[in-house]
mmCIF file of C-alpha atoms in Angstrom:
data_model
loop_
_atom_site.group_PDB
_atom_site.id
_atom_site.type_symbol
_atom_site.label_atom_id
_atom_site.label_comp_id
_atom_site.label_asym_id
_atom_site.label_seq_id
_atom_site.Cartn_x
_atom_site.Cartn_y
_atom_site.Cartn_z
ATOM 1 C CA MET M 281 0.277 -0.010 0.017
ATOM 2 C CA SER M 282 1.199 3.521 -0.507
ATOM 3 C CA ALA M 283 1.112 6.026 2.055
ATOM 4 C CA GLY M 284 -1.952 8.465 1.844
ATOM 5 C CA THR M 285 -1.846 11.911 1.100
ATOM 6 C CA TYR M 286 -3.711 14.204 3.351
ATOM 7 C CA THR M 287 -5.148 17.549 2.547
ATOM 8 C CA PRO M 288 -4.481 19.835 4.528
ATOM 9 C CA ARG M 289 -1.118 18.258 5.587
ATOM 10 C CA PRO M 290 -1.409 17.386 9.436
ATOM 11 C CA GLY M 291 0.959 19.342 11.621
ATOM 12 C CA ALA M 292 1.503 23.022 13.105
ATOM 13 C CA ALA M 293 1.517 25.863 10.630
ATOM 14 C CA PRO M 294 4.812 27.609 10.122
ATOM 15 C CA LEU M 295 5.591 29.943 12.995
ATOM 16 C CA PRO M 296 5.105 33.574 11.398
ATOM 17 C CA ARG M 297 1.592 32.118 10.127
ATOM 18 C CA MET M 298 0.424 31.068 13.674
ATOM 19 C CA ILE M 299 1.706 34.260 15.175
ATOM 20 C CA ALA M 300 0.050 36.461 12.272
ATOM 21 C CA ALA M 301 -3.172 34.533 12.944
ATOM 22 C CA GLN M 302 -3.182 34.943 16.811
ATOM 23 C CA THR M 303 -2.380 38.535 16.461
ATOM 24 C CA ALA M 304 -5.406 39.162 14.068
ATOM 25 C CA LEU M 305 -7.316 37.166 16.783
ATOM 26 C CA GLU M 306 -6.203 39.382 19.703
ATOM 27 C CA THR M 307 -7.049 42.384 17.606
ATOM 28 C CA ARG M 308 -10.687 41.544 16.771
ATOM 29 C CA MET M 309 -11.158 40.501 20.335
ATOM 30 C CA LEU M 310 -9.804 43.868 21.567
ATOM 31 C CA LEU M 311 -11.925 45.965 19.082
ATOM 32 C CA ARG M 312 -15.103 44.017 19.917
ATOM 33 C CA ASN M 313 -14.562 44.879 23.655
ATOM 34 C CA GLY M 314 -16.852 47.847 24.513
ATOM 35 C CA GLU M 315 -14.985 48.267 28.067
ATOM 36 C CA GLN M 316 -11.687 48.438 26.121
ATOM 37 C CA LEU M 317 -13.001 50.858 23.481
ATOM 38 C CA LEU M 318 -14.084 52.772 25.966
ATOM 39 C CA LEU M 319 -10.688 52.822 27.628
ATOM 40 C CA THR M 320 -8.688 53.046 24.680
ATOM 41 C CA VAL M 321 -10.608 55.357 22.212
ATOM 42 C CA ILE M 322 -13.455 57.052 23.844
ATOM 43 C CA ILE M 323 -11.904 58.434 26.953
ATOM 44 C CA PRO M 324 -8.661 59.739 25.276
ATOM 45 C CA THR M 325 -10.991 61.455 22.678
ATOM 46 C CA LEU M 326 -13.490 63.108 25.021
ATOM 47 C CA LEU M 327 -10.328 64.297 27.112
ATOM 48 C CA LEU M 328 -8.671 65.852 23.865
ATOM 49 C CA VAL M 329 -11.854 67.536 22.714
ATOM 50 C CA LEU M 330 -12.931 68.861 26.470
ATOM 51 C CA PHE M 331 -9.746 70.168 27.625
ATOM 52 C CA SER M 332 -9.099 71.816 24.279
ATOM 53 C CA ALA M 333 -12.176 73.303 23.923
ATOM 54 C CA VAL M 334 -12.879 74.801 27.566
ATOM 55 C CA ASP M 335 -10.192 76.633 29.203
ATOM 56 C CA ILE M 336 -9.902 74.523 32.616
ATOM 57 C CA VAL M 337 -6.383 73.821 32.914
ATOM 58 C CA ASP M 338 -3.418 76.455 32.382
ATOM 59 C CA THR M 339 -1.467 74.744 29.713
ATOM 60 C CA GLY M 340 0.826 77.797 29.125
ATOM 61 C CA SER M 341 1.034 80.078 25.975
ATOM 62 C CA GLY M 342 -0.029 78.879 22.711
ATOM 63 C CA ALA M 343 -2.921 76.754 21.650
ATOM 64 C CA ALA M 344 -4.210 74.370 24.449
ATOM 65 C CA VAL M 345 -4.297 71.350 21.918
ATOM 66 C CA ASP M 346 -0.713 72.013 21.170
ATOM 67 C CA PHE M 347 -0.010 70.974 24.741
ATOM 68 C CA LEU M 348 -2.575 68.299 25.020
ATOM 69 C CA ALA M 349 -2.124 66.295 22.000
ATOM 70 C CA PRO M 350 1.056 65.081 22.763
ATOM 71 C CA GLY M 351 0.010 63.945 26.292
ATOM 72 C CA ILE M 352 -3.145 62.284 25.040
ATOM 73 C CA LEU M 353 -1.295 60.176 22.553
ATOM 74 C CA ALA M 354 0.761 59.209 25.625
ATOM 75 C CA LEU M 355 -2.436 58.281 27.418
ATOM 76 C CA ALA M 356 -3.645 56.181 24.618
ATOM 77 C CA VAL M 357 -0.526 54.072 24.623
ATOM 78 C CA MET M 358 -0.797 53.665 28.138
ATOM 79 C CA SER M 359 -4.383 52.849 27.914
ATOM 80 C CA THR M 360 -3.746 50.032 25.505
ATOM 81 C CA ALA M 361 -0.474 48.478 26.209
ATOM 82 C CA PHE M 362 -0.809 48.728 30.210
ATOM 83 C CA THR M 363 -4.186 49.076 31.345
ATOM 84 C CA GLY M 364 -6.156 47.259 28.425
ATOM 85 C CA GLN M 365 -3.630 44.425 28.192
ATOM 86 C CA ALA M 366 -2.985 43.924 31.992
ATOM 87 C CA ILE M 367 -6.998 43.456 32.556
ATOM 88 C CA ALA M 368 -7.331 41.151 29.469
ATOM 89 C CA THR M 369 -4.418 39.085 30.119
ATOM 90 C CA GLY M 370 -5.419 38.788 33.658
ATOM 91 C CA PHE M 371 -8.748 37.398 32.993
ATOM 92 C CA GLU M 372 -7.353 35.221 30.534
ATOM 93 C CA ARG M 373 -5.036 33.614 32.925
ATOM 94 C CA ARG M 374 -7.811 33.315 35.461
ATOM 95 C CA TYR M 375 -10.077 31.512 32.979
ATOM 96 C CA GLY M 376 -7.377 29.109 31.972
ATOM 97 C CA VAL M 377 -7.150 30.634 28.628
ATOM 98 C CA LEU M 378 -3.448 31.203 28.604
ATOM 99 C CA LYS M 379 -2.762 27.674 29.895
ATOM 100 C CA ARG M 380 -4.654 26.192 27.180
ATOM 101 C CA LEU M 381 -2.726 28.342 24.449
ATOM 102 C CA GLY M 382 0.290 27.338 26.310
ATOM 103 C CA ALA M 383 -0.165 24.054 25.503
ATOM 104 C CA SER M 384 -0.784 24.358 21.994
ATOM 105 C CA PRO M 385 1.913 24.277 19.091
ATOM 106 C CA LEU M 386 2.158 28.255 19.423
ATOM 107 C CA PRO M 387 5.065 28.760 21.754
ATOM 108 C CA ARG M 388 4.606 30.756 24.689
ATOM 109 C CA TRP M 389 7.039 33.389 23.475
ATOM 110 C CA ALA M 390 5.101 33.664 20.400
ATOM 111 C CA LEU M 391 1.873 34.095 22.077
ATOM 112 C CA MET M 392 3.267 37.072 23.968
ATOM 113 C CA THR M 393 4.498 38.458 20.671
ATOM 114 C CA ALA M 394 1.266 38.214 19.242
ATOM 115 C CA LYS M 395 -0.250 40.312 22.004
ATOM 116 C CA THR M 396 2.422 42.875 21.650
ATOM 117 C CA LEU M 397 1.714 43.030 17.881
ATOM 118 C CA SER M 398 -1.903 43.278 18.719
ATOM 119 C CA VAL M 399 -1.359 46.298 20.857
ATOM 120 C CA LEU M 400 0.770 47.981 18.101
ATOM 121 C CA VAL M 401 -2.131 47.472 15.719
ATOM 122 C CA THR M 402 -4.350 48.965 18.064
ATOM 123 C CA GLU M 403 -2.210 51.894 18.853
ATOM 124 C CA VAL M 404 -1.897 52.801 14.991
ATOM 125 C CA LEU M 405 -5.469 53.173 14.961
ATOM 126 C CA GLN M 406 -5.483 55.245 18.138
ATOM 127 C CA VAL M 407 -2.897 57.409 16.922
ATOM 128 C CA LEU M 408 -4.597 58.113 13.176
ATOM 129 C CA LEU M 409 -7.793 58.766 14.981
ATOM 130 C CA LEU M 410 -6.732 61.207 17.710
ATOM 131 C CA THR M 411 -4.021 62.969 15.260
ATOM 132 C CA ALA M 412 -6.970 63.621 12.854
ATOM 133 C CA ILE M 413 -9.122 64.993 15.722
ATOM 134 C CA ALA M 414 -6.354 67.204 17.051
ATOM 135 C CA LEU M 415 -5.563 68.606 13.653
ATOM 136 C CA THR M 416 -9.205 69.384 13.206
ATOM 137 C CA LEU M 417 -9.116 71.068 16.587
ATOM 138 C CA GLY M 418 -6.019 73.200 15.006
ATOM 139 C CA TRP M 419 -3.058 71.237 16.215
ATOM 140 C CA SER M 420 0.148 72.333 14.442
ATOM 141 C CA PRO M 421 2.665 69.616 15.169
ATOM 142 C CA GLN M 422 6.706 70.176 14.736
ATOM 143 C CA GLY M 423 9.527 68.184 15.039
ATOM 144 C CA ASN M 424 10.513 64.767 13.421
ATOM 145 C CA PRO M 425 7.897 62.227 13.133
ATOM 146 C CA LEU M 426 10.693 59.463 13.437
ATOM 147 C CA SER M 427 11.524 60.788 16.850
ATOM 148 C CA ALA M 428 8.026 60.773 18.007
ATOM 149 C CA LEU M 429 7.567 57.074 16.553
ATOM 150 C CA LEU M 430 10.719 56.122 18.439
ATOM 151 C CA LEU M 431 9.093 57.412 21.733
ATOM 152 C CA LEU M 432 5.860 55.636 21.168
ATOM 153 C CA VAL M 433 7.303 52.323 20.537
ATOM 154 C CA LEU M 434 9.618 52.646 23.782
ATOM 155 C CA GLY M 435 6.396 53.745 25.598
ATOM 156 C CA THR M 436 4.746 50.679 24.196
ATOM 157 C CA ALA M 437 7.516 48.165 25.336
ATOM 158 C CA ALA M 438 7.446 49.945 28.727
ATOM 159 C CA PHE M 439 3.820 50.048 29.449
ATOM 160 C CA SER M 440 3.427 46.427 27.973
ATOM 161 C CA GLY M 441 6.090 44.925 30.000
ATOM 162 C CA LEU M 442 4.712 46.460 33.348
ATOM 163 C CA GLY M 443 0.967 45.353 32.169
ATOM 164 C CA LEU M 444 2.173 41.960 31.418
ATOM 165 C CA LEU M 445 3.938 41.848 35.005
ATOM 166 C CA MET M 446 0.786 42.709 36.751
ATOM 167 C CA ALA M 447 -1.368 40.341 34.619
ATOM 168 C CA GLY M 448 1.047 37.457 35.314
ATOM 169 C CA THR M 449 1.397 37.800 39.265
ATOM 170 C CA LEU M 450 -1.831 39.257 40.725
ATOM 171 C CA LYS M 451 -5.391 37.804 40.657
ATOM 172 C CA ALA M 452 -7.688 39.011 37.808
ATOM 173 C CA GLU M 453 -9.638 41.071 40.256
ATOM 174 C CA ALA M 454 -6.658 42.684 42.032
ATOM 175 C CA THR M 455 -5.316 43.429 38.330
ATOM 176 C CA LEU M 456 -8.691 44.864 37.297
ATOM 177 C CA ALA M 457 -8.719 47.378 40.408
ATOM 178 C CA ALA M 458 -5.077 48.190 40.394
ATOM 179 C CA ALA M 459 -4.725 48.854 36.514
ATOM 180 C CA ASN M 460 -7.565 51.278 36.919
ATOM 181 C CA LEU M 461 -6.416 52.942 39.737
ATOM 182 C CA VAL M 462 -2.742 53.553 38.110
ATOM 183 C CA PHE M 463 -4.605 54.501 35.032
ATOM 184 C CA LEU M 464 -6.283 57.315 36.811
ATOM 185 C CA LEU M 465 -3.300 58.245 39.116
ATOM 186 C CA LEU M 466 -0.949 58.701 36.167
ATOM 187 C CA LEU M 467 -3.609 60.487 34.072
ATOM 188 C CA VAL M 468 -3.683 63.425 36.741
ATOM 189 C CA GLY M 469 0.031 62.978 38.048
ATOM 190 C CA GLY M 470 1.897 62.136 34.630
ATOM 191 C CA GLY M 471 1.924 65.151 32.816
ATOM 192 C CA VAL M 472 -0.947 64.351 30.214
ATOM 193 C CA ILE M 473 -3.424 67.109 30.949
ATOM 194 C CA VAL M 474 -1.930 68.999 33.888
ATOM 195 C CA PRO M 475 1.869 70.238 33.159
ATOM 196 C CA LEU M 476 4.300 68.856 35.569
ATOM 197 C CA ASP M 477 5.640 72.289 36.606
ATOM 198 C CA LYS M 478 2.101 72.938 38.416
ATOM 199 C CA PHE M 479 3.286 70.514 40.883
ATOM 200 C CA PRO M 480 5.741 71.190 43.659
ATOM 201 C CA ASP M 481 9.547 71.023 42.855
ATOM 202 C CA ALA M 482 10.270 67.935 45.048
ATOM 203 C CA VAL M 483 7.445 65.885 43.458
ATOM 204 C CA GLN M 484 8.364 67.418 39.940
ATOM 205 C CA SER M 485 11.550 65.294 40.258
ATOM 206 C CA VAL M 486 9.841 62.042 40.996
ATOM 207 C CA LEU M 487 6.962 62.185 38.576
ATOM 208 C CA GLY M 488 9.560 63.054 35.884
ATOM 209 C CA LEU M 489 10.685 59.465 36.318
ATOM 210 C CA LEU M 490 7.316 57.797 35.510
ATOM 211 C CA PRO M 491 6.795 56.310 32.219
ATOM 212 C CA ILE M 492 3.925 58.238 31.282
ATOM 213 C CA SER M 493 5.533 61.506 32.322
ATOM 214 C CA ALA M 494 8.555 60.456 30.108
ATOM 215 C CA LEU M 495 6.360 59.794 27.233
ATOM 216 C CA SER M 496 4.072 62.620 27.287
ATOM 217 C CA GLU M 497 7.154 65.194 27.861
ATOM 218 C CA GLY M 498 9.251 63.404 25.349
ATOM 219 C CA LEU M 499 6.235 63.819 22.617
ATOM 220 C CA ARG M 500 5.786 67.235 23.766
ATOM 221 C CA ASP M 501 9.332 68.273 23.399
ATOM 222 C CA VAL M 502 9.214 66.945 19.756
ATOM 223 C CA LEU M 503 5.790 67.727 18.482
ATOM 224 C CA GLN M 504 5.276 70.950 20.273
ATOM 225 C CA HIS M 505 8.858 72.522 20.515
ATOM 226 C CA GLY M 506 10.438 70.763 17.630
ATOM 227 C CA ALA M 507 13.368 69.068 19.353
ATOM 228 C CA SER M 508 15.139 66.534 17.515
ATOM 229 C CA MET M 509 15.181 63.770 20.204
ATOM 230 C CA PRO M 510 14.535 63.928 23.744
ATOM 231 C CA TRP M 511 17.264 61.341 24.816
ATOM 232 C CA GLY M 512 16.791 61.741 28.636
ATOM 233 C CA GLN M 513 13.252 60.766 28.214
ATOM 234 C CA ALA M 514 13.852 58.049 25.783
ATOM 235 C CA GLY M 515 16.416 56.689 28.300
ATOM 236 C CA ILE M 516 13.881 56.719 30.818
ATOM 237 C CA LEU M 517 11.411 54.586 28.876
ATOM 238 C CA ALA M 518 14.114 52.251 27.861
ATOM 239 C CA VAL M 519 15.057 51.425 31.424
ATOM 240 C CA TRP M 520 11.473 50.871 32.164
ATOM 241 C CA ALA M 521 11.136 48.802 29.033
ATOM 242 C CA VAL M 522 13.882 46.589 30.236
ATOM 243 C CA LEU M 523 12.905 46.204 33.874
ATOM 244 C CA GLY M 524 9.061 45.692 33.012
ATOM 245 C CA LEU M 525 9.673 42.942 30.190
ATOM 246 C CA GLY M 526 12.506 41.544 32.232
ATOM 247 C CA ALA M 527 10.397 41.204 35.416
ATOM 248 C CA ALA M 528 7.359 39.997 33.313
ATOM 249 C CA ALA M 529 9.456 37.234 31.439
ATOM 250 C CA LYS M 530 10.773 35.978 35.030
ATOM 251 C CA PHE M 531 7.672 36.087 37.292
ATOM 252 C CA PHE M 532 4.686 35.608 34.856
ATOM 253 C CA ARG M 533 2.560 32.803 36.040
ATOM 254 C CA TRP M 534 0.658 30.906 33.227
ATOM 255 C CA GLU M 535 -2.012 29.463 35.885
#
């Protein structure tokens, strides 16, 4: 007897195809989740429109949207890469989804890669939407867009590592509460809407080391003031990225 021919051929798909399929699945799940859309799209949009149209916070000289738009872009990155990813991954871990996926032909590192790529796809949509709204409100961005892109990538890596660390070490309910609390605290004290120079000098030095502050101030230096590359803020983000991703890789629990 000759060996039979099976169509499709049994066995795992090529690794790039598996990662692409998982990335597409993760992205669809995120975009279909109403709570995630509220966090990642609606809240940043409302904050941008409200604080640009109404003189609530003193943002210094110039149009308010020129100050607010870079901070809102930083907030969008945090909401997706940190808060949204931490909550979604935490509940996937609780329900055993990660454990089952970890036993599939898709390697665990590839699963985390797919989640990160899904975050990046979502952020591209966020940046396009928020940029279009900000331009409609009169935003006049300056500087090198490649410098802003590098800051966004570093910010994504930093927040993604911290989000995965939280999701992989805390219970789902604790992750939900902690991620939302951190989101609110960093929204107020991270230089997103309220300039850091409005805080006491002693507090400014501490707040400036936070990843949201480094990202928002770095984007503001480039897009509002036309700086070439704020290496200080980029270095802070790089340190957070290394620490967060390294700790997540070491301490993440799959069940």
